[in-house]
Amino acid sequence: MVVVSKESEESLNQLFRALADGTRRSILVRSLTETPSVSELAARYAMSFAAVQKHVAVLERAGLIQKRANGREQLVSTNHARLQRAGELLEYFESIWRQRMTQLDDILLPKGK
Amino acid sequence: MVVVSKESEESLNQLFRALADGTRRSILVRSLTETPSVSELAARYAMSFAAVQKHVAVLERAGLIQKRANGREQLVSTNHARLQRAGELLEYFESIWRQRMTQLDDILLPKGK
DNA sequence: ACTAACTACAACCATATGGTTGTACGTTAA
DNA sequence: TTAACGTACAACCATATGGTTGTAGTTAGT
């Protein structure tokens, strides 16, 4: 069962918005297989450290990643559950779509009654 | 098999960006089960017709919906394939995650060798 | 104790976004 | 044919976004 629940619209907005940027998707993917520090991440992109730091902050606010202090470094890892949440909402849309298809089937291919 | 392909980053940005707004998600869901005109949609939201029209345009640019002229009306319907595309990318992320988990399993629970 | 590395954050800028109102134009109905 | 309807689009506004540079605080290494 797909739960739509009381999750705030704003929370979903942030979730999808965070995914709507190539640099952030790249950071997210990297953090799926590694646990890079912010500066290790920054070294990979052709932009300032501060810019990457902002992208990380957007992902963090969206709940897609979390940071863990390790000495002077901040290690970035993904929040898998949160990533799944985006997928669940899309699955919910899918289910609405399928329901419609089923209804059309009922009209075109009546079985009961 | 999840296809990442040559789809432009910008195209994916538009796709997720379009989903990052409550009004647009609502329009999308409505257009999954109905084929409303733009003005029918506009009547449902507490904003101007032009504002709704803009949201529809964003969804259309993202490829999530299409409009079909019917006399003076523009009927809106969803592009299911495009919606699936968003889900596929998330599944791709999932697969990377699972791969990592498998690798961890290999380390923690070696079977071969 | 110093210095370099890593991070945080403020200030600033250009552009994008989400909303508004107003105008114009094709289509339908009386 | 005229009036109302549905749409398109321009102009405008406030705020958000994505980037920059600069300053400052911690932590690590020598």
PDB file of C-alpha atoms in Angstrom, chain B residues 18-105:
ATOM      1  CA  ALA B  18       8.066  19.904 -12.838  1.00  0.00           C
ATOM      2  CA  LEU B  19       7.300  17.427 -10.063  1.00  0.00           C
ATOM      3  CA  ALA B  20       8.600  19.803  -7.395  1.00  0.00           C
ATOM      4  CA  ASP B  21       5.393  21.798  -7.062  1.00  0.00           C
ATOM      5  CA  GLY B  22       2.175  20.770  -5.348  1.00  0.00           C
ATOM      6  CA  THR B  23      -0.121  22.419  -7.861  1.00  0.00           C
ATOM      7  CA  ARG B  24       1.643  20.690 -10.718  1.00  0.00           C
ATOM      8  CA  ARG B  25       1.548  17.294  -9.010  1.00  0.00           C
ATOM      9  CA  SER B  26      -2.155  17.850  -8.472  1.00  0.00           C
ATOM     10  CA  ILE B  27      -2.711  18.761 -12.116  1.00  0.00           C
ATOM     11  CA  LEU B  28      -0.736  15.707 -13.120  1.00  0.00           C
ATOM     12  CA  VAL B  29      -2.819  13.410 -10.937  1.00  0.00           C
ATOM     13  CA  ARG B  30      -6.063  14.876 -12.244  1.00  0.00           C
ATOM     14  CA  SER B  31      -4.893  14.379 -15.773  1.00  0.00           C
ATOM     15  CA  LEU B  32      -4.177  10.732 -14.997  1.00  0.00           C
ATOM     16  CA  THR B  33      -7.842   9.912 -14.557  1.00  0.00           C
ATOM     17  CA  GLU B  34      -9.534  12.668 -16.554  1.00  0.00           C
ATOM     18  CA  THR B  35      -8.759  14.705 -19.642  1.00  0.00           C
ATOM     19  CA  PRO B  36      -9.651  18.160 -18.343  1.00  0.00           C
ATOM     20  CA  SER B  37      -9.455  21.381 -20.300  1.00  0.00           C
ATOM     21  CA  VAL B  38      -7.074  24.044 -19.046  1.00  0.00           C
ATOM     22  CA  SER B  39      -9.958  26.169 -17.810  1.00  0.00           C
ATOM     23  CA  GLU B  40     -11.534  23.196 -16.014  1.00  0.00           C
ATOM     24  CA  LEU B  41      -8.217  22.724 -14.258  1.00  0.00           C
ATOM     25  CA  ALA B  42      -7.904  26.424 -13.512  1.00  0.00           C
ATOM     26  CA  ALA B  43     -11.314  26.461 -11.840  1.00  0.00           C
ATOM     27  CA  ARG B  44     -10.003  24.094  -9.167  1.00  0.00           C
ATOM     28  CA  TYR B  45      -7.149  26.200  -7.888  1.00  0.00           C
ATOM     29  CA  ALA B  46      -7.096  29.426  -5.924  1.00  0.00           C
ATOM     30  CA  MET B  47      -4.968  31.247  -8.428  1.00  0.00           C
ATOM     31  CA  SER B  48      -5.400  33.010 -11.726  1.00  0.00           C
ATOM     32  CA  PHE B  49      -6.050  31.231 -14.998  1.00  0.00           C
ATOM     33  CA  ALA B  50      -2.704  32.477 -16.266  1.00  0.00           C
ATOM     34  CA  ALA B  51      -0.895  30.933 -13.297  1.00  0.00           C
ATOM     35  CA  VAL B  52      -2.464  27.524 -13.918  1.00  0.00           C
ATOM     36  CA  GLN B  53      -1.694  27.927 -17.591  1.00  0.00           C
ATOM     37  CA  LYS B  54       1.959  28.422 -16.664  1.00  0.00           C
ATOM     38  CA  HIS B  55       1.982  25.282 -14.532  1.00  0.00           C
ATOM     39  CA  VAL B  56       0.501  23.341 -17.424  1.00  0.00           C
ATOM     40  CA  ALA B  57       3.215  24.778 -19.653  1.00  0.00           C
ATOM     41  CA  VAL B  58       5.924  23.611 -17.240  1.00  0.00           C
ATOM     42  CA  LEU B  59       4.453  20.108 -17.202  1.00  0.00           C
ATOM     43  CA  GLU B  60       4.216  20.161 -20.970  1.00  0.00           C
ATOM     44  CA  ARG B  61       7.831  21.283 -21.419  1.00  0.00           C
ATOM     45  CA  ALA B  62       8.862  18.468 -19.075  1.00  0.00           C
ATOM     46  CA  GLY B  63       6.965  16.099 -21.337  1.00  0.00           C
ATOM     47  CA  LEU B  64       4.717  14.950 -18.504  1.00  0.00           C
ATOM     48  CA  ILE B  65       1.505  16.043 -20.181  1.00  0.00           C
ATOM     49  CA  GLN B  66       0.326  16.952 -23.626  1.00  0.00           C
ATOM     50  CA  LYS B  67      -2.472  19.168 -24.833  1.00  0.00           C
ATOM     51  CA  ARG B  68      -4.907  18.346 -27.592  1.00  0.00           C
ATOM     52  CA  ALA B  69      -7.042  21.046 -29.132  1.00  0.00           C
ATOM     53  CA  ASN B  70     -10.769  20.402 -29.162  1.00  0.00           C
ATOM     54  CA  GLY B  71     -12.503  23.427 -30.608  1.00  0.00           C
ATOM     55  CA  ARG B  72     -11.601  26.329 -28.374  1.00  0.00           C
ATOM     56  CA  GLU B  73     -10.563  24.031 -25.559  1.00  0.00           C
ATOM     57  CA  GLN B  74      -7.182  22.489 -24.863  1.00  0.00           C
ATOM     58  CA  LEU B  75      -7.576  19.046 -23.327  1.00  0.00           C
ATOM     59  CA  VAL B  76      -4.809  17.891 -21.023  1.00  0.00           C
ATOM     60  CA  SER B  77      -3.680  14.289 -20.675  1.00  0.00           C
ATOM     61  CA  THR B  78      -0.622  12.757 -19.037  1.00  0.00           C
ATOM     62  CA  ASN B  79       2.270  11.173 -20.839  1.00  0.00           C
ATOM     63  CA  HIS B  80       2.593   7.962 -18.896  1.00  0.00           C
ATOM     64  CA  ALA B  81       5.919   7.003 -20.464  1.00  0.00           C
ATOM     65  CA  ARG B  82       7.486  10.235 -19.345  1.00  0.00           C
ATOM     66  CA  LEU B  83       6.236   9.752 -15.803  1.00  0.00           C
ATOM     67  CA  GLN B  84       7.752   6.303 -15.840  1.00  0.00           C
ATOM     68  CA  ARG B  85      11.046   7.839 -16.900  1.00  0.00           C
ATOM     69  CA  ALA B  86      11.333   9.607 -13.544  1.00  0.00           C
ATOM     70  CA  GLY B  87      10.689   6.316 -11.801  1.00  0.00           C
ATOM     71  CA  GLU B  88      13.311   4.581 -13.894  1.00  0.00           C
ATOM     72  CA  LEU B  89      16.000   6.999 -12.854  1.00  0.00           C
ATOM     73  CA  LEU B  90      15.140   6.449  -9.211  1.00  0.00           C
ATOM     74  CA  GLU B  91      15.257   2.702  -9.830  1.00  0.00           C
ATOM     75  CA  TYR B  92      18.686   3.212 -11.315  1.00  0.00           C
ATOM     76  CA  PHE B  93      19.770   4.920  -8.106  1.00  0.00           C
ATOM     77  CA  GLU B  94      18.244   2.021  -6.200  1.00  0.00           C
ATOM     78  CA  SER B  95      20.244  -0.430  -8.241  1.00  0.00           C
ATOM     79  CA  ILE B  96      23.475   1.375  -7.407  1.00  0.00           C
ATOM     80  CA  TRP B  97      22.508   1.225  -3.771  1.00  0.00           C
ATOM     81  CA  ARG B  98      21.720  -2.481  -3.955  1.00  0.00           C
ATOM     82  CA  GLN B  99      24.992  -3.110  -5.732  1.00  0.00           C
ATOM     83  CA  ARG B 100      26.806  -1.481  -2.857  1.00  0.00           C
ATOM     84  CA  MET B 101      24.868  -3.581  -0.380  1.00  0.00           C
ATOM     85  CA  THR B 102      25.825  -6.687  -2.340  1.00  0.00           C
ATOM     86  CA  GLN B 103      29.462  -5.651  -2.243  1.00  0.00           C
ATOM     87  CA  LEU B 104      29.216  -5.201   1.494  1.00  0.00           C
ATOM     88  CA  ASP B 105      27.682  -8.653   1.716  1.00  0.00           C
TER      89      ASP B 105
END
